[in-house]
PDB file of C-alpha atoms in Angstrom:
ATOM      1  CA  MET A   4       0.051   0.074   0.008  1.00 52.00           C
ATOM      2  CA  SER A   5       1.459   3.517  -0.915  1.00 60.00           C
ATOM      3  CA  ARG A   6       1.540   5.930   1.847  1.00 78.00           C
ATOM      4  CA  PHE A   7       4.415   8.328   1.924  1.00 88.00           C
ATOM      5  CA  ALA A   8       6.174   8.997   5.184  1.00 91.00           C
ATOM      6  CA  GLU A   9       9.154  11.015   6.411  1.00 95.00           C
ATOM      7  CA  VAL A  10      11.273  10.236   9.411  1.00 96.00           C
ATOM      8  CA  VAL A  11      13.709  12.508  11.211  1.00 97.00           C
ATOM      9  CA  VAL A  12      16.038  11.376  14.052  1.00 97.00           C
ATOM     10  CA  LEU A  13      17.630  13.920  16.169  1.00 95.00           C
ATOM     11  CA  ALA A  14      20.226  12.714  18.709  1.00 95.00           C
ATOM     12  CA  LEU A  15      23.380  14.277  20.070  1.00 91.00           C
ATOM     13  CA  HIS A  16      26.640  12.614  19.362  1.00 91.00           C
ATOM     14  CA  ALA A  17      25.338   9.725  17.535  1.00 93.00           C
ATOM     15  CA  HIS A  18      27.284   9.726  14.281  1.00 92.00           C
ATOM     16  CA  GLU A  19      28.673   6.031  15.269  1.00 95.00           C
ATOM     17  CA  VAL A  20      25.164   4.952  16.042  1.00 96.00           C
ATOM     18  CA  MET A  21      23.566   6.156  12.910  1.00 96.00           C
ATOM     19  CA  GLU A  22      26.196   5.136  10.599  1.00 96.00           C
ATOM     20  CA  PRO A  23      25.272   1.673   9.902  1.00 97.00           C
ATOM     21  CA  LEU A  24      21.523   3.056   9.403  1.00 97.00           C
ATOM     22  CA  THR A  25      22.954   5.098   6.292  1.00 97.00           C
ATOM     23  CA  ARG A  26      23.352   2.177   4.306  1.00 96.00           C
ATOM     24  CA  ASP A  27      20.910  -0.351   2.926  1.00 94.00           C
ATOM     25  CA  ASP A  28      20.695  -3.734   5.045  1.00 95.00           C
ATOM     26  CA  PRO A  29      18.482  -6.564   4.046  1.00 93.00           C
ATOM     27  CA  GLU A  30      18.687  -8.032   7.487  1.00 93.00           C
ATOM     28  CA  ARG A  31      16.753  -5.223   9.091  1.00 93.00           C
ATOM     29  CA  THR A  32      12.893  -5.466   9.414  1.00 90.00           C
ATOM     30  CA  TRP A  33      12.466  -2.057   8.165  1.00 91.00           C
ATOM     31  CA  ARG A  34      14.042  -1.139   4.294  1.00 92.00           C
ATOM     32  CA  GLY A  35      15.790   2.111   3.697  1.00 92.00           C
ATOM     33  CA  ARG A  36      18.393   4.234   4.834  1.00 95.00           C
ATOM     34  CA  PHE A  37      18.932   7.702   6.492  1.00 96.00           C
ATOM     35  CA  VAL A  38      21.009  10.667   5.394  1.00 95.00           C
ATOM     36  CA  PRO A  39      22.537  13.102   7.689  1.00 92.00           C
ATOM     37  CA  ILE A  40      20.876  16.712   7.563  1.00 89.00           C
ATOM     38  CA  GLU A  41      23.249  18.854   6.298  1.00 75.00           C
ATOM     39  CA  SER A  42      23.588  22.623   7.190  1.00 72.00           C
ATOM     40  CA  GLN A  43      23.787  25.640   4.742  1.00 72.00           C
ATOM     41  CA  TRP A  44      27.590  25.159   4.969  1.00 70.00           C
ATOM     42  CA  GLY A  45      27.401  21.570   3.543  1.00 62.00           C
ATOM     43  CA  THR A  46      28.373  20.135   6.968  1.00 59.00           C
ATOM     44  CA  SER A  47      26.331  17.934   9.040  1.00 55.00           C
ATOM     45  CA  PHE A  48      24.500  19.240  11.956  1.00 57.00           C
ATOM     46  CA  GLY A  49      25.941  16.307  13.995  1.00 59.00           C
ATOM     47  CA  ALA A  50      22.563  15.737  15.532  1.00 83.00           C
ATOM     48  CA  GLY A  51      20.135  14.886  12.513  1.00 93.00           C
ATOM     49  CA  TRP A  52      19.304  12.157   9.894  1.00 96.00           C
ATOM     50  CA  ALA A  53      16.216  11.779   7.499  1.00 96.00           C
ATOM     51  CA  THR A  54      14.740   9.064   5.674  1.00 95.00           C
ATOM     52  CA  GLU A  55      11.557   8.764   3.362  1.00 92.00           C
ATOM     53  CA  PHE A  56       9.327   5.848   3.099  1.00 89.00           C
ATOM     54  CA  GLU A  57       6.721   5.209  -0.001  1.00 83.00           C
ATOM     55  CA  ARG A  58       5.053   2.067   1.413  1.00 75.00           C
ATOM     56  CA  MET A  59       4.024   1.131   4.718  1.00 70.00           C
ATOM     57  CA  ARG A  60       5.322  -2.697   5.093  1.00 69.00           C
ATOM     58  CA  PRO A  61       9.067  -1.400   4.452  1.00 77.00           C
ATOM     59  CA  ARG A  62       8.968   0.690   7.697  1.00 82.00           C
ATOM     60  CA  GLU A  63       7.601  -1.968  10.097  1.00 86.00           C
ATOM     61  CA  GLY A  64       9.913  -2.400  12.747  1.00 91.00           C
ATOM     62  CA  LEU A  65      11.722   0.977  12.699  1.00 95.00           C
ATOM     63  CA  LEU A  66      10.998   2.226  15.996  1.00 95.00           C
ATOM     64  CA  LYS A  67      11.890  -1.043  17.763  1.00 95.00           C
ATOM     65  CA  HIS A  68      15.240  -1.033  15.882  1.00 96.00           C
ATOM     66  CA  LEU A  69      15.951   2.396  16.958  1.00 97.00           C
ATOM     67  CA  GLU A  70      15.031   1.728  20.709  1.00 97.00           C
ATOM     68  CA  SER A  71      17.688  -1.307  20.610  1.00 97.00           C
ATOM     69  CA  LEU A  72      20.566   1.151  19.406  1.00 98.00           C
ATOM     70  CA  PRO A  73      23.205   2.150  22.138  1.00 98.00           C
ATOM     71  CA  TRP A  74      22.482   5.864  22.179  1.00 97.00           C
ATOM     72  CA  PRO A  75      25.314   7.713  23.898  1.00 95.00           C
ATOM     73  CA  TRP A  76      22.676  10.391  25.010  1.00 95.00           C
ATOM     74  CA  PRO A  77      19.342   8.545  25.323  1.00 97.00           C
ATOM     75  CA  GLU A  78      17.525  11.176  26.637  1.00 96.00           C
ATOM     76  CA  SER A  79      18.543  13.388  23.483  1.00 95.00           C
ATOM     77  CA  VAL A  80      16.795  11.073  21.003  1.00 97.00           C
ATOM     78  CA  GLN A  81      13.763  12.391  19.428  1.00 97.00           C
ATOM     79  CA  VAL A  82      12.095  10.827  16.326  1.00 98.00           C
ATOM     80  CA  LEU A  83      10.004  13.020  14.535  1.00 98.00           C
ATOM     81  CA  ILE A  84       7.275  11.191  12.060  1.00 96.00           C
ATOM     82  CA  HIS A  85       5.124  12.799   9.211  1.00 95.00           C
ATOM     83  CA  ASP A  86       2.889  10.339   7.843  1.00 92.00           C
ATOM     84  CA  GLU A  87       0.970  11.279   4.451  1.00 90.00           C
ATOM     85  CA  ASP A  88      -2.003  11.566   6.194  1.00 89.00           C
ATOM     86  CA  ASP A  89      -0.814  13.675   9.292  1.00 94.00           C
ATOM     87  CA  GLU A  90      -1.573  17.494   9.667  1.00 96.00           C
ATOM     88  CA  CYS A  91       2.070  17.922  11.526  1.00 96.00           C
ATOM     89  CA  PHE A  92       5.081  15.912  12.572  1.00 97.00           C
ATOM     90  CA  GLY A  93       4.788  13.623  15.595  1.00 97.00           C
ATOM     91  CA  LEU A  94       7.259  13.344  18.153  1.00 98.00           C
ATOM     92  CA  TRP A  95       8.634  10.059  19.673  1.00 97.00           C
ATOM     93  CA  MET A  96      11.157   9.981  22.436  1.00 98.00           C
ATOM     94  CA  LEU A  97      12.707   7.419  24.526  1.00 97.00           C
ATOM     95  CA  HIS A  98      11.087   6.902  28.010  1.00 96.00           C
ATOM     96  CA  ASP A  99      12.397   3.833  30.019  1.00 95.00           C
ATOM     97  CA  GLY A 100      14.158   2.536  26.752  1.00 94.00           C
ATOM     98  CA  LYS A 101      10.846   2.563  24.740  1.00 96.00           C
ATOM     99  CA  LEU A 102      10.053   5.184  21.971  1.00 97.00           C
ATOM    100  CA  VAL A 103       6.856   6.683  22.774  1.00 96.00           C
ATOM    101  CA  GLU A 104       4.699   9.215  21.097  1.00 96.00           C
ATOM    102  CA  ILE A 105       4.723  12.468  23.146  1.00 97.00           C
ATOM    103  CA  PRO A 106       1.372  14.205  23.094  1.00 96.00           C
ATOM    104  CA  LEU A 107       1.958  17.392  21.473  1.00 97.00           C
ATOM    105  CA  PRO A 108      -0.533  20.394  22.257  1.00 97.00           C
ATOM    106  CA  ARG A 109      -3.467  20.888  20.273  1.00 97.00           C
ATOM    107  CA  THR A 110      -2.922  17.681  18.488  1.00 97.00           C
ATOM    108  CA  ARG A 111      -4.730  14.354  18.657  1.00 96.00           C
ATOM    109  CA  ARG A 112      -3.986  10.983  16.869  1.00 95.00           C
ATOM    110  CA  PHE A 113      -7.006   9.211  15.426  1.00 95.00           C
ATOM    111  CA  HIS A 114      -7.072   5.447  14.732  1.00 93.00           C
ATOM    112  CA  GLN A 115      -8.928   3.299  12.133  1.00 90.00           C
ATOM    113  CA  PRO A 116     -10.590   0.121  13.175  1.00 93.00           C
ATOM    114  CA  ALA A 117      -8.051  -2.811  12.690  1.00 91.00           C
ATOM    115  CA  PRO A 118      -7.905  -4.436   9.281  1.00 88.00           C
ATOM    116  CA  PRO A 119      -9.761  -7.882   9.046  1.00 87.00           C
ATOM    117  CA  THR A 120      -6.513  -9.844   8.598  1.00 88.00           C
ATOM    118  CA  GLU A 121      -2.764  -9.396   9.404  1.00 85.00           C
ATOM    119  CA  GLU A 122      -2.393  -9.500   5.441  1.00 87.00           C
ATOM    120  CA  PHE A 123      -2.851  -5.753   5.764  1.00 86.00           C
ATOM    121  CA  PRO A 124       0.015  -3.594   7.245  1.00 84.00           C
ATOM    122  CA  PRO A 125      -0.694  -1.986  10.590  1.00 84.00           C
ATOM    123  CA  ASP A 126      -2.028   1.363  10.324  1.00 85.00           C
ATOM    124  CA  PRO A 127      -0.273   4.211  12.517  1.00 88.00           C
ATOM    125  CA  GLY A 128      -3.524   6.279  12.212  1.00 90.00           C
ATOM    126  CA  TYR A 129      -3.278  10.143  11.496  1.00 92.00           C
ATOM    127  CA  LEU A 130      -2.225  13.206  13.553  1.00 96.00           C
ATOM    128  CA  MET A 131      -4.616  15.898  13.428  1.00 96.00           C
ATOM    129  CA  ARG A 132      -4.558  19.546  14.649  1.00 96.00           C
ATOM    130  CA  THR A 133      -7.299  20.227  17.027  1.00 96.00           C
ATOM    131  CA  ASP A 134      -7.212  23.852  17.103  1.00 95.00           C
ATOM    132  CA  GLN A 135      -9.091  24.359  13.637  1.00 91.00           C
ATOM    133  CA  GLU A 136     -12.556  25.210  13.406  1.00 91.00           C
ATOM    134  CA  ARG A 137     -13.967  22.024  12.114  1.00 91.00           C
ATOM    135  CA  GLU A 138     -15.439  18.774  13.289  1.00 93.00           C
ATOM    136  CA  LEU A 139     -13.172  16.192  14.256  1.00 93.00           C
ATOM    137  CA  PRO A 140     -13.598  12.515  13.511  1.00 93.00           C
ATOM    138  CA  GLU A 141     -14.752  10.000  15.842  1.00 93.00           C
ATOM    139  CA  GLN A 142     -12.139   8.178  17.780  1.00 94.00           C
ATOM    140  CA  THR A 143     -11.937   4.231  17.242  1.00 94.00           C
ATOM    141  CA  PRO A 144     -12.409   2.561  20.665  1.00 95.00           C
ATOM    142  CA  GLU A 145      -8.947   1.260  21.647  1.00 93.00           C
ATOM    143  CA  HIS A 146     -10.192  -2.347  21.811  1.00 94.00           C
ATOM    144  CA  LEU A 147     -11.125  -2.119  18.059  1.00 94.00           C
ATOM    145  CA  ARG A 148      -7.587  -0.736  17.051  1.00 92.00           C
ATOM    146  CA  ASP A 149      -4.849  -2.731  15.637  1.00 90.00           C
ATOM    147  CA  PRO A 150      -2.399  -3.504  18.443  1.00 90.00           C
ATOM    148  CA  ARG A 151       0.546  -4.366  16.051  1.00 87.00           C
ATOM    149  CA  PRO A 152       2.936  -1.412  16.176  1.00 87.00           C
ATOM    150  CA  ALA A 153       2.991   0.576  12.539  1.00 84.00           C
ATOM    151  CA  TRP A 154       6.472   1.696  12.800  1.00 86.00           C
TER     152      TRP A 154
END
């Protein structure tokens, strides 16, 4: 299923940790590679890497993989994700060794009901701004959502 998404990883002193993720690796659960975010002077900021995904399946397992890395400053790790259906980037940070989505003011993630079979990839839902003058969709009850991680 086509569904574009951008992912930005920000982390202090993480060049060595991120370097293997700048190359394709068929052994990873997710497919793709990160590129360093460059400054206007042509050198890396030293704290940022970005990648894009065109489909949903190739990104499965990304957050679990990022959680498993030996970050020199885990408290500095921030993962920004903008899925095609999101109205803004979402923020994930390491809490107790797990990447968890941090609620942003005036936003809310809405979830679809779980697909009928696991043949379909897990859906991350979509992040909407709540400060716009419009009616928001009805939230899917938690027990009807797909429990599989989308990232």
